[in-house]
Amino acid sequence: MFEIGKQDEQRLAERLRNGENGAMREFYSLYAEQLAAICSRYIPDTDDMKDVFQESLIQIITHISDFTYRGKGSLQAWASRIVINESLNFLKAANHHELMLLDKDVAEEPEDEDPPIEEIPPDEIQRMVSQLPTGYRTVFNLYVFENKSHQEIASLLGIKERSSASQLSRAKNLLAKMIRDYNDKHHPR
């Protein structure tokens, strides 16, 4: 994927607003891979991910008139937020019960020491994240990849801040165990 300049990004947004031929195709070729990757971080099931990604693209086109250029990368950031919101909406609807369990008061778990990940391929790390339970994965993604605070996560998911912190801790511990198991299997000492 090549870098798109300020003028090109503003022009592409305008072309999308005007419904110009080829604008959506250009948008798709520039951003689809990254937007699909964001969607797949939240929704590991391929069929569901494709549905949510398609709905996200529809929302992007439908609401392109709401986009305001705020500097280089703002179109991509705006589209990413739509994908994240659509993914969260899907998870809330499909996994309502599991996401509500996030708000149960649970004792804090001490965090394990971070295991080494240098020799683990990135796609393997992504696979591990996708294996986390829905609630853990959702909080982990929002905190790690979207740089959301526990207060913001709590607001987005309708849970308490301490529940967000607890779920993040549990996600990290579970990932640490998966990483140790992988290292033991592939890089025995």
PDB file of N, CA and C in Angstrom, residues 14-97:
ATOM      1  N   GLU A  14     -13.578  14.016  -1.709  1.00  0.00           N
ATOM      2  CA  GLU A  14     -14.511  14.796  -2.530  1.00  0.00           C
ATOM      3  C   GLU A  14     -15.089  13.941  -3.655  1.00  0.00           C
ATOM      4  N   ARG A  15     -14.253  13.131  -4.268  1.00  0.00           N
ATOM      5  CA  ARG A  15     -14.729  12.244  -5.335  1.00  0.00           C
ATOM      6  C   ARG A  15     -15.746  11.231  -4.786  1.00  0.00           C
ATOM      7  N   LEU A  16     -15.503  10.735  -3.579  1.00  0.00           N
ATOM      8  CA  LEU A  16     -16.459   9.814  -2.951  1.00  0.00           C
ATOM      9  C   LEU A  16     -17.779  10.528  -2.690  1.00  0.00           C
ATOM     10  N   ARG A  17     -17.710  11.760  -2.195  1.00  0.00           N
ATOM     11  CA  ARG A  17     -18.929  12.556  -1.940  1.00  0.00           C
ATOM     12  C   ARG A  17     -19.738  12.753  -3.216  1.00  0.00           C
ATOM     13  N   ASN A  18     -19.019  12.965  -4.319  1.00  0.00           N
ATOM     14  CA  ASN A  18     -19.685  13.217  -5.598  1.00  0.00           C
ATOM     15  C   ASN A  18     -20.101  11.938  -6.316  1.00  0.00           C
ATOM     16  N   GLY A  19     -19.772  10.789  -5.746  1.00  0.00           N
ATOM     17  CA  GLY A  19     -20.142   9.513  -6.353  1.00  0.00           C
ATOM     18  C   GLY A  19     -19.435   9.241  -7.672  1.00  0.00           C
ATOM     19  N   GLU A  20     -18.219   9.769  -7.825  1.00  0.00           N
ATOM     20  CA  GLU A  20     -17.466   9.592  -9.079  1.00  0.00           C
ATOM     21  C   GLU A  20     -17.103   8.129  -9.318  1.00  0.00           C
ATOM     22  N   ASN A  21     -17.159   7.771 -10.585  1.00  0.00           N
ATOM     23  CA  ASN A  21     -16.739   6.429 -10.983  1.00  0.00           C
ATOM     24  C   ASN A  21     -15.292   6.208 -10.566  1.00  0.00           C
ATOM     25  N   GLY A  22     -15.024   5.066 -10.018  1.00  0.00           N
ATOM     26  CA  GLY A  22     -13.662   4.704  -9.657  1.00  0.00           C
ATOM     27  C   GLY A  22     -13.213   5.184  -8.291  1.00  0.00           C
ATOM     28  N   ALA A  23     -13.928   6.106  -7.664  1.00  0.00           N
ATOM     29  CA  ALA A  23     -13.504   6.629  -6.359  1.00  0.00           C
ATOM     30  C   ALA A  23     -13.557   5.540  -5.289  1.00  0.00           C
ATOM     31  N   MET A  24     -14.636   4.764  -5.277  1.00  0.00           N
ATOM     32  CA  MET A  24     -14.740   3.699  -4.279  1.00  0.00           C
ATOM     33  C   MET A  24     -13.696   2.633  -4.534  1.00  0.00           C
ATOM     34  N   ARG A  25     -13.442   2.337  -5.791  1.00  0.00           N
ATOM     35  CA  ARG A  25     -12.418   1.344  -6.135  1.00  0.00           C
ATOM     36  C   ARG A  25     -11.042   1.814  -5.648  1.00  0.00           C
ATOM     37  N   GLU A  26     -10.755   3.108  -5.827  1.00  0.00           N
ATOM     38  CA  GLU A  26      -9.484   3.661  -5.361  1.00  0.00           C
ATOM     39  C   GLU A  26      -9.415   3.632  -3.832  1.00  0.00           C
ATOM     40  N   PHE A  27     -10.495   4.031  -3.166  1.00  0.00           N
ATOM     41  CA  PHE A  27     -10.555   3.987  -1.709  1.00  0.00           C
ATOM     42  C   PHE A  27     -10.295   2.559  -1.232  1.00  0.00           C
ATOM     43  N   TYR A  28     -10.955   1.610  -1.861  1.00  0.00           N
ATOM     44  CA  TYR A  28     -10.820   0.203  -1.488  1.00  0.00           C
ATOM     45  C   TYR A  28      -9.377  -0.274  -1.674  1.00  0.00           C
ATOM     46  N   SER A  29      -8.770   0.067  -2.791  1.00  0.00           N
ATOM     47  CA  SER A  29      -7.395  -0.398  -3.032  1.00  0.00           C
ATOM     48  C   SER A  29      -6.409   0.227  -2.044  1.00  0.00           C
ATOM     49  N   LEU A  30      -6.692   1.438  -1.582  1.00  0.00           N
ATOM     50  CA  LEU A  30      -5.802   2.107  -0.629  1.00  0.00           C
ATOM     51  C   LEU A  30      -5.989   1.612   0.802  1.00  0.00           C
ATOM     52  N   TYR A  31      -7.226   1.389   1.214  1.00  0.00           N
ATOM     53  CA  TYR A  31      -7.505   1.187   2.630  1.00  0.00           C
ATOM     54  C   TYR A  31      -8.100  -0.161   3.024  1.00  0.00           C
ATOM     55  N   ALA A  32      -8.577  -0.943   2.096  1.00  0.00           N
ATOM     56  CA  ALA A  32      -9.313  -2.163   2.443  1.00  0.00           C
ATOM     57  C   ALA A  32      -8.500  -3.133   3.289  1.00  0.00           C
ATOM     58  N   GLU A  33      -7.249  -3.329   2.944  1.00  0.00           N
ATOM     59  CA  GLU A  33      -6.436  -4.306   3.683  1.00  0.00           C
ATOM     60  C   GLU A  33      -6.316  -3.920   5.156  1.00  0.00           C
ATOM     61  N   GLN A  34      -6.003  -2.655   5.417  1.00  0.00           N
ATOM     62  CA  GLN A  34      -5.847  -2.208   6.795  1.00  0.00           C
ATOM     63  C   GLN A  34      -7.187  -2.213   7.534  1.00  0.00           C
ATOM     64  N   LEU A  35      -8.254  -1.779   6.875  1.00  0.00           N
ATOM     65  CA  LEU A  35      -9.564  -1.752   7.520  1.00  0.00           C
ATOM     66  C   LEU A  35     -10.063  -3.168   7.816  1.00  0.00           C
ATOM     67  N   ALA A  36      -9.822  -4.095   6.906  1.00  0.00           N
ATOM     68  CA  ALA A  36     -10.211  -5.487   7.135  1.00  0.00           C
ATOM     69  C   ALA A  36      -9.411  -6.081   8.296  1.00  0.00           C
ATOM     70  N   ALA A  37      -8.139  -5.708   8.408  1.00  0.00           N
ATOM     71  CA  ALA A  37      -7.309  -6.197   9.514  1.00  0.00           C
ATOM     72  C   ALA A  37      -7.851  -5.699  10.852  1.00  0.00           C
ATOM     73  N   ILE A  38      -8.284  -4.448  10.893  1.00  0.00           N
ATOM     74  CA  ILE A  38      -8.882  -3.907  12.119  1.00  0.00           C
ATOM     75  C   ILE A  38     -10.132  -4.708  12.467  1.00  0.00           C
ATOM     76  N   CYS A  39     -10.967  -4.923  11.491  1.00  0.00           N
ATOM     77  CA  CYS A  39     -12.209  -5.664  11.700  1.00  0.00           C
ATOM     78  C   CYS A  39     -11.918  -7.080  12.197  1.00  0.00           C
ATOM     79  N   SER A  40     -10.926  -7.733  11.617  1.00  0.00           N
ATOM     80  CA  SER A  40     -10.618  -9.115  12.002  1.00  0.00           C
ATOM     81  C   SER A  40     -10.007  -9.209  13.397  1.00  0.00           C
ATOM     82  N   ARG A  41      -9.437  -8.115  13.912  1.00  0.00           N
ATOM     83  CA  ARG A  41      -8.933  -8.134  15.294  1.00  0.00           C
ATOM     84  C   ARG A  41     -10.082  -8.294  16.282  1.00  0.00           C
ATOM     85  N   TYR A  42     -11.224  -7.741  15.946  1.00  0.00           N
ATOM     86  CA  TYR A  42     -12.378  -7.811  16.831  1.00  0.00           C
ATOM     87  C   TYR A  42     -13.250  -9.027  16.542  1.00  0.00           C
ATOM     88  N   ILE A  43     -13.328  -9.420  15.279  1.00  0.00           N
ATOM     89  CA  ILE A  43     -14.252 -10.472  14.866  1.00  0.00           C
ATOM     90  C   ILE A  43     -13.471 -11.558  14.133  1.00  0.00           C
ATOM     91  N   PRO A  44     -13.084 -12.609  14.836  1.00  0.00           N
ATOM     92  CA  PRO A  44     -12.232 -13.636  14.222  1.00  0.00           C
ATOM     93  C   PRO A  44     -12.954 -14.555  13.223  1.00  0.00           C
ATOM     94  N   ASP A  45     -14.269 -14.686  13.345  1.00  0.00           N
ATOM     95  CA  ASP A  45     -14.999 -15.538  12.406  1.00  0.00           C
ATOM     96  C   ASP A  45     -15.017 -14.859  11.030  1.00  0.00           C
ATOM     97  N   THR A  46     -14.508 -15.544  10.022  1.00  0.00           N
ATOM     98  CA  THR A  46     -14.341 -14.963   8.691  1.00  0.00           C
ATOM     99  C   THR A  46     -15.653 -14.474   8.088  1.00  0.00           C
ATOM    100  N   ASP A  47     -16.696 -15.279   8.167  1.00  0.00           N
ATOM    101  CA  ASP A  47     -17.974 -14.878   7.573  1.00  0.00           C
ATOM    102  C   ASP A  47     -18.550 -13.650   8.273  1.00  0.00           C
ATOM    103  N   ASP A  48     -18.523 -13.652   9.596  1.00  0.00           N
ATOM    104  CA  ASP A  48     -19.014 -12.484  10.341  1.00  0.00           C
ATOM    105  C   ASP A  48     -18.167 -11.259  10.034  1.00  0.00           C
ATOM    106  N   MET A  49     -16.845 -11.447   9.979  1.00  0.00           N
ATOM    107  CA  MET A  49     -15.947 -10.331   9.694  1.00  0.00           C
ATOM    108  C   MET A  49     -16.267  -9.728   8.326  1.00  0.00           C
ATOM    109  N   LYS A  50     -16.494 -10.572   7.331  1.00  0.00           N
ATOM    110  CA  LYS A  50     -16.825 -10.073   5.993  1.00  0.00           C
ATOM    111  C   LYS A  50     -18.125  -9.274   6.012  1.00  0.00           C
ATOM    112  N   ASP A  51     -19.120  -9.757   6.755  1.00  0.00           N
ATOM    113  CA  ASP A  51     -20.398  -9.035   6.857  1.00  0.00           C
ATOM    114  C   ASP A  51     -20.213  -7.677   7.510  1.00  0.00           C
ATOM    115  N   VAL A  52     -19.464  -7.646   8.607  1.00  0.00           N
ATOM    116  CA  VAL A  52     -19.238  -6.384   9.316  1.00  0.00           C
ATOM    117  C   VAL A  52     -18.396  -5.438   8.463  1.00  0.00           C
ATOM    118  N   PHE A  53     -17.407  -5.964   7.785  1.00  0.00           N
ATOM    119  CA  PHE A  53     -16.570  -5.139   6.920  1.00  0.00           C
ATOM    120  C   PHE A  53     -17.409  -4.534   5.801  1.00  0.00           C
ATOM    121  N   GLN A  54     -18.280  -5.329   5.188  1.00  0.00           N
ATOM    122  CA  GLN A  54     -19.155  -4.818   4.130  1.00  0.00           C
ATOM    123  C   GLN A  54     -20.083  -3.738   4.677  1.00  0.00           C
ATOM    124  N   GLU A  55     -20.650  -3.966   5.860  1.00  0.00           N
ATOM    125  CA  GLU A  55     -21.515  -2.955   6.475  1.00  0.00           C
ATOM    126  C   GLU A  55     -20.721  -1.688   6.774  1.00  0.00           C
ATOM    127  N   SER A  56     -19.467  -1.846   7.170  1.00  0.00           N
ATOM    128  CA  SER A  56     -18.605  -0.686   7.435  1.00  0.00           C
ATOM    129  C   SER A  56     -18.395   0.126   6.166  1.00  0.00           C
ATOM    130  N   LEU A  57     -18.143  -0.551   5.055  1.00  0.00           N
ATOM    131  CA  LEU A  57     -17.954   0.158   3.785  1.00  0.00           C
ATOM    132  C   LEU A  57     -19.217   0.911   3.383  1.00  0.00           C
ATOM    133  N   ILE A  58     -20.357   0.291   3.620  1.00  0.00           N
ATOM    134  CA  ILE A  58     -21.629   0.957   3.325  1.00  0.00           C
ATOM    135  C   ILE A  58     -21.762   2.210   4.191  1.00  0.00           C
ATOM    136  N   GLN A  59     -21.415   2.102   5.477  1.00  0.00           N
ATOM    137  CA  GLN A  59     -21.485   3.258   6.377  1.00  0.00           C
ATOM    138  C   GLN A  59     -20.509   4.359   5.955  1.00  0.00           C
ATOM    139  N   ILE A  60     -19.335   3.963   5.498  1.00  0.00           N
ATOM    140  CA  ILE A  60     -18.346   4.943   5.043  1.00  0.00           C
ATOM    141  C   ILE A  60     -18.891   5.733   3.863  1.00  0.00           C
ATOM    142  N   ILE A  61     -19.433   5.027   2.886  1.00  0.00           N
ATOM    143  CA  ILE A  61     -19.965   5.699   1.695  1.00  0.00           C
ATOM    144  C   ILE A  61     -21.203   6.524   2.052  1.00  0.00           C
ATOM    145  N   THR A  62     -22.076   5.958   2.876  1.00  0.00           N
ATOM    146  CA  THR A  62     -23.297   6.646   3.268  1.00  0.00           C
ATOM    147  C   THR A  62     -23.004   7.934   4.035  1.00  0.00           C
ATOM    148  N   HIS A  63     -21.952   7.919   4.835  1.00  0.00           N
ATOM    149  CA  HIS A  63     -21.662   9.060   5.711  1.00  0.00           C
ATOM    150  C   HIS A  63     -20.418   9.851   5.304  1.00  0.00           C
ATOM    151  N   ILE A  64     -19.963   9.688   4.072  1.00  0.00           N
ATOM    152  CA  ILE A  64     -18.772  10.414   3.623  1.00  0.00           C
ATOM    153  C   ILE A  64     -18.983  11.925   3.707  1.00  0.00           C
ATOM    154  N   SER A  65     -20.212  12.362   3.614  1.00  0.00           N
ATOM    155  CA  SER A  65     -20.473  13.807   3.728  1.00  0.00           C
ATOM    156  C   SER A  65     -20.179  14.320   5.140  1.00  0.00           C
ATOM    157  N   ASP A  66     -20.119  13.436   6.127  1.00  0.00           N
ATOM    158  CA  ASP A  66     -19.791  13.817   7.504  1.00  0.00           C
ATOM    159  C   ASP A  66     -18.286  13.959   7.724  1.00  0.00           C
ATOM    160  N   PHE A  67     -17.492  13.459   6.787  1.00  0.00           N
ATOM    161  CA  PHE A  67     -16.039  13.493   6.936  1.00  0.00           C
ATOM    162  C   PHE A  67     -15.513  14.916   6.765  1.00  0.00           C
ATOM    163  N   THR A  68     -14.639  15.312   7.687  1.00  0.00           N
ATOM    164  CA  THR A  68     -13.957  16.596   7.602  1.00  0.00           C
ATOM    165  C   THR A  68     -12.460  16.324   7.593  1.00  0.00           C
ATOM    166  N   TYR A  69     -11.799  16.846   6.592  1.00  0.00           N
ATOM    167  CA  TYR A  69     -10.350  16.654   6.494  1.00  0.00           C
ATOM    168  C   TYR A  69      -9.671  17.398   7.638  1.00  0.00           C
ATOM    169  N   ARG A  70      -8.832  16.674   8.393  1.00  0.00           N
ATOM    170  CA  ARG A  70      -8.145  17.265   9.544  1.00  0.00           C
ATOM    171  C   ARG A  70      -6.631  17.076   9.454  1.00  0.00           C
ATOM    172  N   GLY A  71      -6.150  16.806   8.276  1.00  0.00           N
ATOM    173  CA  GLY A  71      -4.720  16.584   8.100  1.00  0.00           C
ATOM    174  C   GLY A  71      -4.452  15.213   7.528  1.00  0.00           C
ATOM    175  N   LYS A  72      -3.204  15.016   7.190  1.00  0.00           N
ATOM    176  CA  LYS A  72      -2.777  13.776   6.552  1.00  0.00           C
ATOM    177  C   LYS A  72      -3.182  12.565   7.390  1.00  0.00           C
ATOM    178  N   GLY A  73      -3.805  11.616   6.741  1.00  0.00           N
ATOM    179  CA  GLY A  73      -4.233  10.389   7.410  1.00  0.00           C
ATOM    180  C   GLY A  73      -5.615  10.454   8.023  1.00  0.00           C
ATOM    181  N   SER A  74      -6.272  11.611   7.935  1.00  0.00           N
ATOM    182  CA  SER A  74      -7.569  11.751   8.608  1.00  0.00           C
ATOM    183  C   SER A  74      -8.668  10.921   7.945  1.00  0.00           C
ATOM    184  N   LEU A  75      -8.602  10.708   6.641  1.00  0.00           N
ATOM    185  CA  LEU A  75      -9.610   9.871   5.976  1.00  0.00           C
ATOM    186  C   LEU A  75      -9.481   8.426   6.455  1.00  0.00           C
ATOM    187  N   GLN A  76      -8.275   7.949   6.514  1.00  0.00           N
ATOM    188  CA  GLN A  76      -8.030   6.584   6.980  1.00  0.00           C
ATOM    189  C   GLN A  76      -8.449   6.447   8.448  1.00  0.00           C
ATOM    190  N   ALA A  77      -8.125   7.422   9.278  1.00  0.00           N
ATOM    191  CA  ALA A  77      -8.497   7.381  10.693  1.00  0.00           C
ATOM    192  C   ALA A  77     -10.015   7.399  10.857  1.00  0.00           C
ATOM    193  N   TRP A  78     -10.687   8.242  10.075  1.00  0.00           N
ATOM    194  CA  TRP A  78     -12.143   8.336  10.128  1.00  0.00           C
ATOM    195  C   TRP A  78     -12.773   7.002   9.729  1.00  0.00           C
ATOM    196  N   ALA A  79     -12.289   6.418   8.650  1.00  0.00           N
ATOM    197  CA  ALA A  79     -12.811   5.129   8.185  1.00  0.00           C
ATOM    198  C   ALA A  79     -12.526   4.035   9.216  1.00  0.00           C
ATOM    199  N   SER A  80     -11.360   4.096   9.845  1.00  0.00           N
ATOM    200  CA  SER A  80     -11.009   3.107  10.880  1.00  0.00           C
ATOM    201  C   SER A  80     -11.978   3.175  12.051  1.00  0.00           C
ATOM    202  N   ARG A  81     -12.340   4.389  12.468  1.00  0.00           N
ATOM    203  CA  ARG A  81     -13.299   4.539  13.570  1.00  0.00           C
ATOM    204  C   ARG A  81     -14.645   3.925  13.208  1.00  0.00           C
ATOM    205  N   ILE A  82     -15.049   4.075  11.970  1.00  0.00           N
ATOM    206  CA  ILE A  82     -16.315   3.462  11.538  1.00  0.00           C
ATOM    207  C   ILE A  82     -16.222   1.947  11.625  1.00  0.00           C
ATOM    208  N   VAL A  83     -15.116   1.385  11.170  1.00  0.00           N
ATOM    209  CA  VAL A  83     -14.935  -0.075  11.236  1.00  0.00           C
ATOM    210  C   VAL A  83     -14.957  -0.550  12.693  1.00  0.00           C
ATOM    211  N   ILE A  84     -14.280   0.170  13.567  1.00  0.00           N
ATOM    212  CA  ILE A  84     -14.256  -0.201  14.985  1.00  0.00           C
ATOM    213  C   ILE A  84     -15.662  -0.128  15.566  1.00  0.00           C
ATOM    214  N   ASN A  85     -16.373   0.955  15.288  1.00  0.00           N
ATOM    215  CA  ASN A  85     -17.738   1.103  15.809  1.00  0.00           C
ATOM    216  C   ASN A  85     -18.666   0.017  15.287  1.00  0.00           C
ATOM    217  N   GLU A  86     -18.576  -0.291  14.005  1.00  0.00           N
ATOM    218  CA  GLU A  86     -19.414  -1.364  13.441  1.00  0.00           C
ATOM    219  C   GLU A  86     -19.064  -2.709  14.070  1.00  0.00           C
ATOM    220  N   SER A  87     -17.773  -2.939  14.307  1.00  0.00           N
ATOM    221  CA  SER A  87     -17.331  -4.188  14.940  1.00  0.00           C
ATOM    222  C   SER A  87     -17.881  -4.283  16.361  1.00  0.00           C
ATOM    223  N   LEU A  88     -17.795  -3.184  17.107  1.00  0.00           N
ATOM    224  CA  LEU A  88     -18.318  -3.183  18.474  1.00  0.00           C
ATOM    225  C   LEU A  88     -19.829  -3.361  18.491  1.00  0.00           C
ATOM    226  N   ASN A  89     -20.526  -2.719  17.554  1.00  0.00           N
ATOM    227  CA  ASN A  89     -21.980  -2.894  17.474  1.00  0.00           C
ATOM    228  C   ASN A  89     -22.338  -4.355  17.210  1.00  0.00           C
ATOM    229  N   PHE A  90     -21.596  -4.988  16.304  1.00  0.00           N
ATOM    230  CA  PHE A  90     -21.834  -6.398  16.019  1.00  0.00           C
ATOM    231  C   PHE A  90     -21.608  -7.239  17.273  1.00  0.00           C
ATOM    232  N   LEU A  91     -20.491  -6.995  17.959  1.00  0.00           N
ATOM    233  CA  LEU A  91     -20.178  -7.778  19.158  1.00  0.00           C
ATOM    234  C   LEU A  91     -21.222  -7.578  20.243  1.00  0.00           C
ATOM    235  N   LYS A  92     -21.680  -6.347  20.400  1.00  0.00           N
ATOM    236  CA  LYS A  92     -22.708  -6.080  21.419  1.00  0.00           C
ATOM    237  C   LYS A  92     -23.988  -6.849  21.090  1.00  0.00           C
ATOM    238  N   ALA A  93     -24.356  -6.891  19.827  1.00  0.00           N
ATOM    239  CA  ALA A  93     -25.583  -7.591  19.436  1.00  0.00           C
ATOM    240  C   ALA A  93     -25.404  -9.116  19.482  1.00  0.00           C
ATOM    241  N   ALA A  94     -24.290  -9.604  18.973  1.00  0.00           N
ATOM    242  CA  ALA A  94     -24.082 -11.047  18.856  1.00  0.00           C
ATOM    243  C   ALA A  94     -23.629 -11.680  20.161  1.00  0.00           C
ATOM    244  N   ASN A  95     -22.916 -10.933  20.973  1.00  0.00           N
ATOM    245  CA  ASN A  95     -22.331 -11.492  22.194  1.00  0.00           C
ATOM    246  C   ASN A  95     -22.761 -10.696  23.416  1.00  0.00           C
ATOM    247  N   HIS A  96     -24.004 -10.251  23.392  1.00  0.00           N
ATOM    248  CA  HIS A  96     -24.490  -9.391  24.467  1.00  0.00           C
ATOM    249  C   HIS A  96     -24.235 -10.013  25.839  1.00  0.00           C
ATOM    250  N   HIS A  97     -24.566 -11.280  25.994  1.00  0.00           N
ATOM    251  CA  HIS A  97     -24.408 -11.947  27.288  1.00  0.00           C
ATOM    252  C   HIS A  97     -22.937 -11.991  27.707  1.00  0.00           C
TER     253      HIS A  97
END
